[in-house]
Amino acid sequence: MENRLDYKKTFILGFGFFAISITWSVYNAFMPLLLGNYLKSAALIGFIMTIDNYLALFIQPTVGFYSDKINTRFGRRMPFIMIGMPLAALFMFLIPNTGTLFSLIFALLFMNLSMSIYRSPVIALMPDITAKPNRSKSNSIINFMGGIGSLIAYFIGGKLYEMNEGYPFLLSAVLILFSFIVLFTRIKEHRDVLHYEAAEEKRNLAQGLGIAFKDRSTRYLLLAICSWFIGFNGVETFFTKYAQSYLSIRPSEATLTLSFISLSFLIFAIPAGLIGTKIGKKNTIRIGIIGAVLLMSTIFFLNPAMDNMLLIMRILFLGIGFSWASININSYPLVADMSPVGLLGTYTGVYYLFSSIANIISPPLLGVLIDAIGYKVVFAYGAFFFGIAFVFISLVHDRRVENGN
């Protein structure tokens, strides 16, 4: 029975990623617009969007490591979820209710710190309760839930933003709390976890990180992860400003356009997991990267004044959503499969460490390019970093990876 996927349990666990996705989608789509009320420089907006990630660099790997070590009556992962999710909801509520740039930065900083507390543990629960052969399928269901969160953020959030710029953040806060209640009441670690991998007591955090970085294939995989998150994060963060400044469309139309990526991701999330199980996670990721490079390059060469520009872009965004699903659904299971015994939480933290590095690098880097060249550069930037990711993922050679196990 251990090798059978429990779809109901996986769906419930998906509420954790649902909360993560709606939060980041609201944050990336609407926070630059709130900051734009105080600031004009794209580079400065990009930098402020990354301040929190500097602290997250240390928090997420540390939380991941200690969630491998502790053992409470609530389990190993749940204590961090119990702290992080309610705090994240509180600060999402506070963000639109600030009246100064300083208080806005304060609220966004602590919101992101709260997310860092629970993000690694809630994701690490997936391999805890899922047998290794089913992890791509399980991750596809969880990301399907995440896709619903992003779709709500872009589609409903865009409509709410036109009513009041704070409403998308309030929606996110309510749904974070709802997701926490579902997780806390329906997931019981001591009952649901198949088995905890025994951590070596003498191994400290630095040693755990050292093991991750020492393995050559793991290093290349982490660099690939960092590269594609640089590309995607830059496009997602600046798309609403790109749409306003380069395409001359309203924020609600911009977020509706972004929702086409989320819609496609939602449709292809489960098929992407099945494809990853069939032909291997690495091969599926490579197919997705090639698609992202081609589609973003096509958007870069489109003329914003052409007829039906928005319709064409939305069609291409459907393809980007499929490509992103192929990459994102299979990347974390790949990291989990390559983790040594007792270091699953640590490897989960390292996975998010490199995504945090991408979030630090990408907005200010793209912001500088936008200030120098203009918003036209956004999709060339995305295509370039996805191309870099293809090089790194091609250098990953591991028997577990090559066999898709």
GROMACS .gro file of C-alpha atoms in nm:
model
  405
    1MET     CA    1   0.000   0.000   0.000
    2GLU     CA    2   0.294   0.231   0.064
    3ASN     CA    3   0.365   0.258  -0.309
    4ARG     CA    4   0.011   0.373  -0.393
    5LEU     CA    5  -0.046   0.747  -0.417
    6ASP     CA    6  -0.307   0.876  -0.172
    7TYR     CA    7  -0.477   1.133  -0.396
    8LYS     CA    8  -0.702   1.274  -0.121
    9LYS     CA    9  -0.410   1.333   0.115
   10THR     CA   10  -0.203   1.486  -0.166
   11PHE     CA   11  -0.489   1.719  -0.261
   12ILE     CA   12  -0.521   1.837   0.100
   13LEU     CA   13  -0.145   1.893   0.120
   14GLY     CA   14  -0.179   2.099  -0.198
   15PHE     CA   15  -0.346   2.375   0.003
   16GLY     CA   16  -0.001   2.459   0.138
   17PHE     CA   17   0.129   2.529  -0.211
   18PHE     CA   18  -0.202   2.697  -0.301
   19ALA     CA   19  -0.131   2.951  -0.025
   20ILE     CA   20   0.230   2.996  -0.136
   21SER     CA   21   0.132   3.049  -0.500
   22ILE     CA   22  -0.147   3.298  -0.445
   23THR     CA   23   0.077   3.496  -0.209
   24TRP     CA   24   0.371   3.521  -0.448
   25SER     CA   25   0.146   3.587  -0.747
   26VAL     CA   26  -0.027   3.876  -0.570
   27TYR     CA   27   0.307   4.002  -0.440
   28ASN     CA   28   0.486   3.993  -0.776
   29ALA     CA   29   0.193   4.134  -0.975
   30PHE     CA   30   0.082   4.417  -0.747
   31MET     CA   31   0.370   4.506  -0.516
   32PRO     CA   32   0.564   4.686  -0.796
   33LEU     CA   33   0.251   4.894  -0.854
   34LEU     CA   34   0.226   4.985  -0.484
   35LEU     CA   35   0.595   5.073  -0.478
   36GLY     CA   36   0.539   5.275  -0.795
   37ASN     CA   37   0.322   5.510  -0.589
   38TYR     CA   38   0.642   5.620  -0.412
   39LEU     CA   39   0.923   5.542  -0.661
   40LYS     CA   40   0.990   5.590  -1.032
   41SER     CA   41   1.311   5.391  -1.085
   42ALA     CA   42   1.257   5.031  -1.203
   43ALA     CA   43   1.598   4.937  -1.061
   44LEU     CA   44   1.507   5.071  -0.717
   45ILE     CA   45   1.170   4.897  -0.722
   46GLY     CA   46   1.347   4.578  -0.823
   47PHE     CA   47   1.596   4.613  -0.539
   48ILE     CA   48   1.327   4.667  -0.275
   49MET     CA   49   1.144   4.359  -0.404
   50THR     CA   50   1.454   4.155  -0.313
   51ILE     CA   51   1.552   4.291   0.031
   52ASP     CA   52   1.365   4.014   0.211
   53ASN     CA   53   1.540   3.742   0.012
   54TYR     CA   54   1.876   3.823   0.167
   55LEU     CA   55   1.742   3.707   0.503
   56ALA     CA   56   1.556   3.418   0.339
   57LEU     CA   57   1.892   3.288   0.217
   58PHE     CA   58   1.971   3.190   0.575
   59ILE     CA   59   1.625   3.118   0.712
   60GLN     CA   60   1.500   2.861   0.458
   61PRO     CA   61   1.800   2.625   0.468
   62THR     CA   62   1.814   2.658   0.848
   63VAL     CA   63   1.442   2.586   0.886
   64GLY     CA   64   1.473   2.293   0.645
   65PHE     CA   65   1.764   2.151   0.845
   66TYR     CA   66   1.592   2.181   1.184
   67SER     CA   67   1.268   2.038   1.046
   68ASP     CA   68   1.472   1.722   0.981
   69LYS     CA   69   1.594   1.719   1.342
   70ILE     CA   70   1.306   1.814   1.573
   71ASN     CA   71   1.028   1.580   1.683
   72THR     CA   72   0.722   1.731   1.852
   73ARG     CA   73   0.369   1.609   1.917
   74PHE     CA   74   0.270   1.796   1.599
   75GLY     CA   75   0.549   1.632   1.397
   76ARG     CA   76   0.860   1.778   1.237
   77ARG     CA   77   0.721   2.013   0.971
   78MET     CA   78   0.391   2.129   1.125
   79PRO     CA   79   0.538   2.350   1.403
   80PHE     CA   80   0.699   2.576   1.142
   81ILE     CA   81   0.374   2.584   0.942
   82MET     CA   82   0.183   2.680   1.259
   83ILE     CA   83   0.410   2.980   1.308
   84GLY     CA   84   0.468   3.094   0.950
   85MET     CA   85   0.124   3.079   0.786
   86PRO     CA   86  -0.072   3.292   1.036
   87LEU     CA   87   0.208   3.551   1.042
   88ALA     CA   88   0.219   3.561   0.660
   89ALA     CA   89  -0.157   3.624   0.653
   90LEU     CA   90  -0.120   3.904   0.910
   91PHE     CA   91   0.148   4.089   0.715
   92MET     CA   92  -0.033   4.042   0.381
   93PHE     CA   93  -0.327   4.216   0.549
   94LEU     CA   94  -0.101   4.498   0.673
   95ILE     CA   95   0.074   4.566   0.338
   96PRO     CA   96  -0.207   4.769   0.173
   97ASN     CA   97  -0.289   4.942   0.502
   98THR     CA   98   0.045   5.119   0.530
   99GLY     CA   99   0.069   5.491   0.464
  100THR     CA  100   0.440   5.545   0.405
  101LEU     CA  101   0.718   5.384   0.203
  102PHE     CA  102   0.897   5.284   0.525
  103SER     CA  103   0.593   5.105   0.672
  104LEU     CA  104   0.524   4.937   0.337
  105ILE     CA  105   0.880   4.802   0.323
  106PHE     CA  106   0.853   4.692   0.688
  107ALA     CA  107   0.533   4.496   0.616
  108LEU     CA  108   0.664   4.332   0.297
  109LEU     CA  109   0.989   4.239   0.472
  110PHE     CA  110   0.815   4.057   0.757
  111MET     CA  111   0.562   3.897   0.524
  112ASN     CA  112   0.848   3.739   0.333
  113LEU     CA  113   1.024   3.633   0.653
  114SER     CA  114   0.703   3.460   0.761
  115MET     CA  115   0.684   3.283   0.426
  116SER     CA  116   1.043   3.165   0.473
  117ILE     CA  117   0.951   3.000   0.803
  118TYR     CA  118   0.689   2.767   0.656
  119ARG     CA  119   0.776   2.734   0.288
  120SER     CA  120   1.041   2.460   0.311
  121PRO     CA  121   0.853   2.249   0.570
  122VAL     CA  122   0.522   2.254   0.381
  123ILE     CA  123   0.697   2.146   0.061
  124ALA     CA  124   0.904   1.880   0.244
  125LEU     CA  125   0.579   1.718   0.360
  126MET     CA  126   0.517   1.596   0.004
  127PRO     CA  127   0.807   1.347  -0.009
  128ASP     CA  128   0.745   1.264   0.359
  129ILE     CA  129   0.400   1.126   0.280
  130THR     CA  130   0.472   1.005  -0.075
  131ALA     CA  131   0.667   0.701  -0.192
  132LYS     CA  132   0.958   0.794  -0.421
  133PRO     CA  133   0.809   0.651  -0.747
  134ASN     CA  134   0.499   0.870  -0.704
  135ARG     CA  135   0.667   1.202  -0.630
  136SER     CA  136   0.630   1.353  -0.978
  137LYS     CA  137   0.260   1.264  -0.982
  138SER     CA  138   0.215   1.397  -0.629
  139ASN     CA  139   0.403   1.717  -0.711
  140SER     CA  140   0.187   1.766  -1.020
  141ILE     CA  141  -0.128   1.757  -0.806
  142ILE     CA  142   0.023   1.997  -0.552
  143ASN     CA  143   0.131   2.234  -0.830
  144PHE     CA  144  -0.216   2.201  -0.983
  145MET     CA  145  -0.342   2.351  -0.657
  146GLY     CA  146  -0.071   2.616  -0.685
  147GLY     CA  147  -0.191   2.695  -1.036
  148ILE     CA  148  -0.541   2.755  -0.902
  149GLY     CA  149  -0.391   2.998  -0.651
  150SER     CA  150  -0.205   3.190  -0.921
  151LEU     CA  151  -0.514   3.195  -1.142
  152ILE     CA  152  -0.721   3.343  -0.859
  153ALA     CA  153  -0.449   3.602  -0.793
  154TYR     CA  154  -0.426   3.718  -1.153
  155PHE     CA  155  -0.788   3.686  -1.265
  156ILE     CA  156  -0.985   3.780  -0.954
  157GLY     CA  157  -0.700   3.987  -0.806
  158GLY     CA  158  -0.682   4.200  -1.120
  159LYS     CA  159  -1.054   4.279  -1.096
  160LEU     CA  160  -1.023   4.353  -0.725
  161TYR     CA  161  -0.726   4.584  -0.787
  162GLU     CA  162  -0.944   4.808  -1.005
  163MET     CA  163  -1.188   4.839  -0.713
  164ASN     CA  164  -0.917   4.902  -0.452
  165GLU     CA  165  -0.543   4.842  -0.479
  166GLY     CA  166  -0.540   4.671  -0.139
  167TYR     CA  167  -0.810   4.411  -0.209
  168PRO     CA  168  -0.581   4.150  -0.376
  169PHE     CA  169  -0.363   4.145  -0.063
  170LEU     CA  170  -0.666   4.103   0.163
  171LEU     CA  171  -0.790   3.816  -0.056
  172SER     CA  172  -0.451   3.648  -0.022
  173ALA     CA  173  -0.450   3.690   0.358
  174VAL     CA  174  -0.793   3.526   0.391
  175LEU     CA  175  -0.696   3.233   0.168
  176ILE     CA  176  -0.367   3.177   0.356
  177LEU     CA  177  -0.564   3.142   0.680
  178PHE     CA  178  -0.817   2.911   0.514
  179SER     CA  179  -0.536   2.693   0.377
  180PHE     CA  180  -0.369   2.679   0.719
  181ILE     CA  181  -0.691   2.557   0.882
  182VAL     CA  182  -0.726   2.284   0.617
  183LEU     CA  183  -0.365   2.169   0.663
  184PHE     CA  184  -0.368   2.181   1.042
  185THR     CA  185  -0.696   1.993   1.080
  186ARG     CA  186  -0.651   1.733   0.803
  187ILE     CA  187  -0.277   1.653   0.795
  188LYS     CA  188  -0.148   1.472   1.103
  189GLU     CA  189   0.220   1.396   1.057
  190HIS     CA  190   0.248   1.104   1.298
  191ARG     CA  191  -0.044   0.938   1.119
  192ASP     CA  192   0.020   1.037   0.757
  193VAL     CA  193   0.398   1.030   0.711
  194LEU     CA  194   0.514   0.702   0.554
  195HIS     CA  195   0.848   0.724   0.728
  196TYR     CA  196   1.097   0.988   0.837
  197GLU     CA  197   1.445   0.937   0.705
  198ALA     CA  198   1.673   0.914   1.006
  199ALA     CA  199   1.906   1.212   1.023
  200GLU     CA  200   2.261   1.162   1.146
  201GLU     CA  201   2.277   1.338   1.482
  202LYS     CA  202   2.639   1.448   1.441
  203ARG     CA  203   2.567   1.625   1.115
  204ASN     CA  204   2.521   2.001   1.154
  205LEU     CA  205   2.373   2.252   0.911
  206ALA     CA  206   2.706   2.345   0.753
  207GLN     CA  207   2.786   1.978   0.695
  208GLY     CA  208   2.445   1.919   0.540
  209LEU     CA  209   2.488   2.212   0.301
  210GLY     CA  210   2.842   2.095   0.227
  211ILE     CA  211   2.713   1.754   0.118
  212ALA     CA  212   2.463   1.920  -0.117
  213PHE     CA  213   2.725   2.147  -0.278
  214LYS     CA  214   2.992   1.877  -0.297
  215ASP     CA  215   2.796   1.660  -0.540
  216ARG     CA  216   2.866   1.773  -0.896
  217SER     CA  217   2.526   1.687  -1.044
  218THR     CA  218   2.348   1.851  -0.753
  219ARG     CA  219   2.550   2.170  -0.811
  220TYR     CA  220   2.457   2.182  -1.180
  221LEU     CA  221   2.093   2.112  -1.096
  222LEU     CA  222   2.088   2.396  -0.843
  223LEU     CA  223   2.248   2.633  -1.094
  224ALA     CA  224   1.984   2.533  -1.350
  225ILE     CA  225   1.710   2.599  -1.094
  226CYS     CA  226   1.860   2.938  -1.013
  227SER     CA  227   1.883   3.028  -1.384
  228TRP     CA  228   1.525   2.946  -1.479
  229PHE     CA  229   1.392   3.124  -1.170
  230ILE     CA  230   1.596   3.432  -1.266
  231GLY     CA  231   1.431   3.425  -1.608
  232PHE     CA  232   1.076   3.358  -1.490
  233ASN     CA  233   1.087   3.584  -1.183
  234GLY     CA  234   1.207   3.880  -1.388
  235VAL     CA  235   0.925   3.844  -1.641
  236GLU     CA  236   0.661   3.789  -1.372
  237THR     CA  237   0.779   4.076  -1.151
  238PHE     CA  238   0.793   4.342  -1.423
  239PHE     CA  239   0.513   4.226  -1.653
  240THR     CA  240   0.248   4.461  -1.513
  241LYS     CA  241   0.486   4.758  -1.550
  242TYR     CA  242   0.594   4.625  -1.895
  243ALA     CA  243   0.229   4.606  -1.999
  244GLN     CA  244   0.157   4.960  -1.879
  245SER     CA  245   0.468   5.121  -2.025
  246TYR     CA  246   0.538   4.917  -2.341
  247LEU     CA  247   0.197   4.780  -2.441
  248SER     CA  248  -0.010   5.069  -2.297
  249ILE     CA  249  -0.268   4.844  -2.131
  250ARG     CA  250  -0.435   4.864  -1.789
  251PRO     CA  251  -0.310   4.661  -1.489
  252SER     CA  252  -0.628   4.451  -1.493
  253GLU     CA  253  -0.562   4.352  -1.857
  254ALA     CA  254  -0.200   4.278  -1.769
  255THR     CA  255  -0.290   4.047  -1.481
  256LEU     CA  256  -0.556   3.880  -1.698
  257THR     CA  257  -0.282   3.815  -1.954
  258LEU     CA  258  -0.057   3.668  -1.684
  259SER     CA  259  -0.345   3.441  -1.585
  260PHE     CA  260  -0.307   3.261  -1.920
  261ILE     CA  261   0.025   3.123  -1.793
  262SER     CA  262  -0.146   3.009  -1.473
  263LEU     CA  263  -0.440   2.860  -1.666
  264SER     CA  264  -0.209   2.661  -1.892
  265PHE     CA  265   0.003   2.558  -1.593
  266LEU     CA  266  -0.316   2.438  -1.424
  267ILE     CA  267  -0.422   2.232  -1.726
  268PHE     CA  268  -0.080   2.075  -1.784
  269ALA     CA  269   0.034   2.030  -1.421
  270ILE     CA  270  -0.086   1.671  -1.387
  271PRO     CA  271   0.013   1.568  -1.745
  272ALA     CA  272   0.361   1.716  -1.681
  273GLY     CA  273   0.399   1.490  -1.378
  274LEU     CA  274   0.286   1.187  -1.576
  275ILE     CA  275   0.526   1.274  -1.859
  276GLY     CA  276   0.807   1.314  -1.605
  277THR     CA  277   0.730   0.969  -1.467
  278LYS     CA  278   0.723   0.822  -1.819
  279ILE     CA  279   1.026   0.975  -1.994
  280GLY     CA  280   1.222   1.101  -1.692
  281LYS     CA  281   1.220   1.427  -1.500
  282LYS     CA  282   1.536   1.565  -1.661
  283ASN     CA  283   1.413   1.505  -2.017
  284THR     CA  284   1.077   1.666  -1.938
  285ILE     CA  285   1.250   1.970  -1.788
  286ARG     CA  286   1.470   2.008  -2.098
  287ILE     CA  287   1.164   2.003  -2.325
  288GLY     CA  288   1.003   2.273  -2.111
  289ILE     CA  289   1.314   2.492  -2.120
  290ILE     CA  290   1.336   2.473  -2.500
  291GLY     CA  291   0.970   2.575  -2.524
  292ALA     CA  292   1.021   2.871  -2.287
  293VAL     CA  293   1.323   2.998  -2.484
  294LEU     CA  294   1.139   2.980  -2.819
  295LEU     CA  295   0.818   3.140  -2.692
  296MET     CA  296   0.983   3.425  -2.501
  297SER     CA  297   1.207   3.498  -2.799
  298THR     CA  298   0.897   3.518  -3.020
  299ILE     CA  299   0.731   3.768  -2.783
  300PHE     CA  300   1.047   3.980  -2.782
  301PHE     CA  301   1.028   4.020  -3.162
  302LEU     CA  302   0.656   4.107  -3.171
  303ASN     CA  303   0.561   4.464  -3.260
  304PRO     CA  304   0.349   4.614  -2.977
  305ALA     CA  305   0.154   4.819  -3.234
  306MET     CA  306   0.048   4.517  -3.441
  307ASP     CA  307  -0.317   4.415  -3.464
  308ASN     CA  308  -0.433   4.162  -3.205
  309MET     CA  309  -0.103   4.193  -3.016
  310LEU     CA  310  -0.267   4.112  -2.683
  311LEU     CA  311  -0.447   3.807  -2.825
  312ILE     CA  312  -0.125   3.672  -2.978
  313MET     CA  313   0.062   3.727  -2.652
  314ARG     CA  314  -0.205   3.543  -2.455
  315ILE     CA  315  -0.185   3.247  -2.692
  316LEU     CA  316   0.194   3.239  -2.652
  317PHE     CA  317   0.148   3.263  -2.275
  318LEU     CA  318  -0.051   2.939  -2.288
  319GLY     CA  319   0.260   2.776  -2.434
  320ILE     CA  320   0.481   2.933  -2.166
  321GLY     CA  321   0.249   2.790  -1.900
  322PHE     CA  322   0.292   2.441  -2.046
  323SER     CA  323   0.669   2.487  -2.058
  324TRP     CA  324   0.680   2.617  -1.701
  325ALA     CA  325   0.470   2.321  -1.582
  326SER     CA  326   0.712   2.077  -1.748
  327ILE     CA  327   1.001   2.243  -1.563
  328ASN     CA  328   0.850   2.328  -1.227
  329ILE     CA  329   0.652   2.008  -1.167
  330ASN     CA  330   0.961   1.791  -1.207
  331SER     CA  331   1.237   2.005  -1.055
  332TYR     CA  332   1.168   1.962  -0.684
  333PRO     CA  333   1.109   1.584  -0.711
  334LEU     CA  334   1.446   1.569  -0.886
  335VAL     CA  335   1.610   1.747  -0.591
  336ALA     CA  336   1.425   1.524  -0.342
  337ASP     CA  337   1.533   1.208  -0.527
  338MET     CA  338   1.896   1.317  -0.517
  339SER     CA  339   1.893   1.398  -0.143
  340PRO     CA  340   2.096   1.167   0.085
  341VAL     CA  341   1.924   0.983   0.370
  342GLY     CA  342   1.830   1.221   0.651
  343LEU     CA  343   1.879   1.540   0.448
  344LEU     CA  344   1.546   1.578   0.269
  345GLY     CA  345   1.452   1.893   0.464
  346THR     CA  346   1.801   2.035   0.413
  347TYR     CA  347   1.786   1.971   0.037
  348THR     CA  348   1.441   2.131   0.029
  349GLY     CA  349   1.590   2.435   0.201
  350VAL     CA  350   1.879   2.441  -0.047
  351TYR     CA  351   1.629   2.423  -0.335
  352TYR     CA  352   1.459   2.736  -0.202
  353LEU     CA  353   1.796   2.890  -0.120
  354PHE     CA  354   1.877   2.893  -0.491
  355SER     CA  355   1.533   3.020  -0.585
  356SER     CA  356   1.587   3.298  -0.328
  357ILE     CA  357   1.922   3.380  -0.487
  358ALA     CA  358   1.738   3.408  -0.818
  359ASN     CA  359   1.482   3.639  -0.658
  360ILE     CA  360   1.765   3.855  -0.524
  361ILE     CA  361   1.948   3.875  -0.855
  362SER     CA  362   1.663   3.906  -1.101
  363PRO     CA  363   1.448   4.214  -1.020
  364PRO     CA  364   1.735   4.463  -0.972
  365LEU     CA  365   1.929   4.320  -1.267
  366LEU     CA  366   1.631   4.342  -1.498
  367GLY     CA  367   1.542   4.681  -1.349
  368VAL     CA  368   1.886   4.818  -1.441
  369LEU     CA  369   1.845   4.682  -1.796
  370ILE     CA  370   1.499   4.838  -1.822
  371ASP     CA  371   1.629   5.176  -1.705
  372ALA     CA  372   1.909   5.154  -1.963
  373ILE     CA  373   1.729   4.993  -2.260
  374GLY     CA  374   1.356   5.005  -2.194
  375TYR     CA  375   1.081   4.755  -2.118
  376LYS     CA  376   1.127   4.581  -2.454
  377VAL     CA  377   1.419   4.389  -2.298
  378VAL     CA  378   1.197   4.192  -2.055
  379PHE     CA  379   1.135   3.882  -2.269
  380ALA     CA  380   1.485   3.875  -2.420
  381TYR     CA  381   1.610   3.863  -2.061
  382GLY     CA  382   1.378   3.573  -1.980
  383ALA     CA  383   1.479   3.374  -2.289
  384PHE     CA  384   1.849   3.426  -2.217
  385PHE     CA  385   1.836   3.285  -1.864
  386PHE     CA  386   1.620   2.990  -1.964
  387GLY     CA  387   1.889   2.918  -2.224
  388ILE     CA  388   2.154   2.922  -1.950
  389ALA     CA  389   1.937   2.680  -1.749
  390PHE     CA  390   1.932   2.438  -2.044
  391VAL     CA  391   2.312   2.425  -2.042
  392PHE     CA  392   2.326   2.348  -1.669
  393ILE     CA  393   2.049   2.085  -1.668
  394SER     CA  394   2.224   1.908  -1.957
  395LEU     CA  395   2.531   1.869  -1.732
  396VAL     CA  396   2.332   1.681  -1.465
  397HIS     CA  397   2.432   1.314  -1.481
  398ASP     CA  398   2.299   1.087  -1.210
  399ARG     CA  399   2.168   0.732  -1.247
  400ARG     CA  400   1.857   0.818  -1.048
  401VAL     CA  401   1.797   1.118  -1.276
  402GLU     CA  402   1.869   0.944  -1.604
  403ASN     CA  403   1.632   0.661  -1.516
  404GLY     CA  404   1.360   0.901  -1.406
  405ASN     CA  405   1.329   0.719  -1.073
   0.00000   0.00000   0.00000
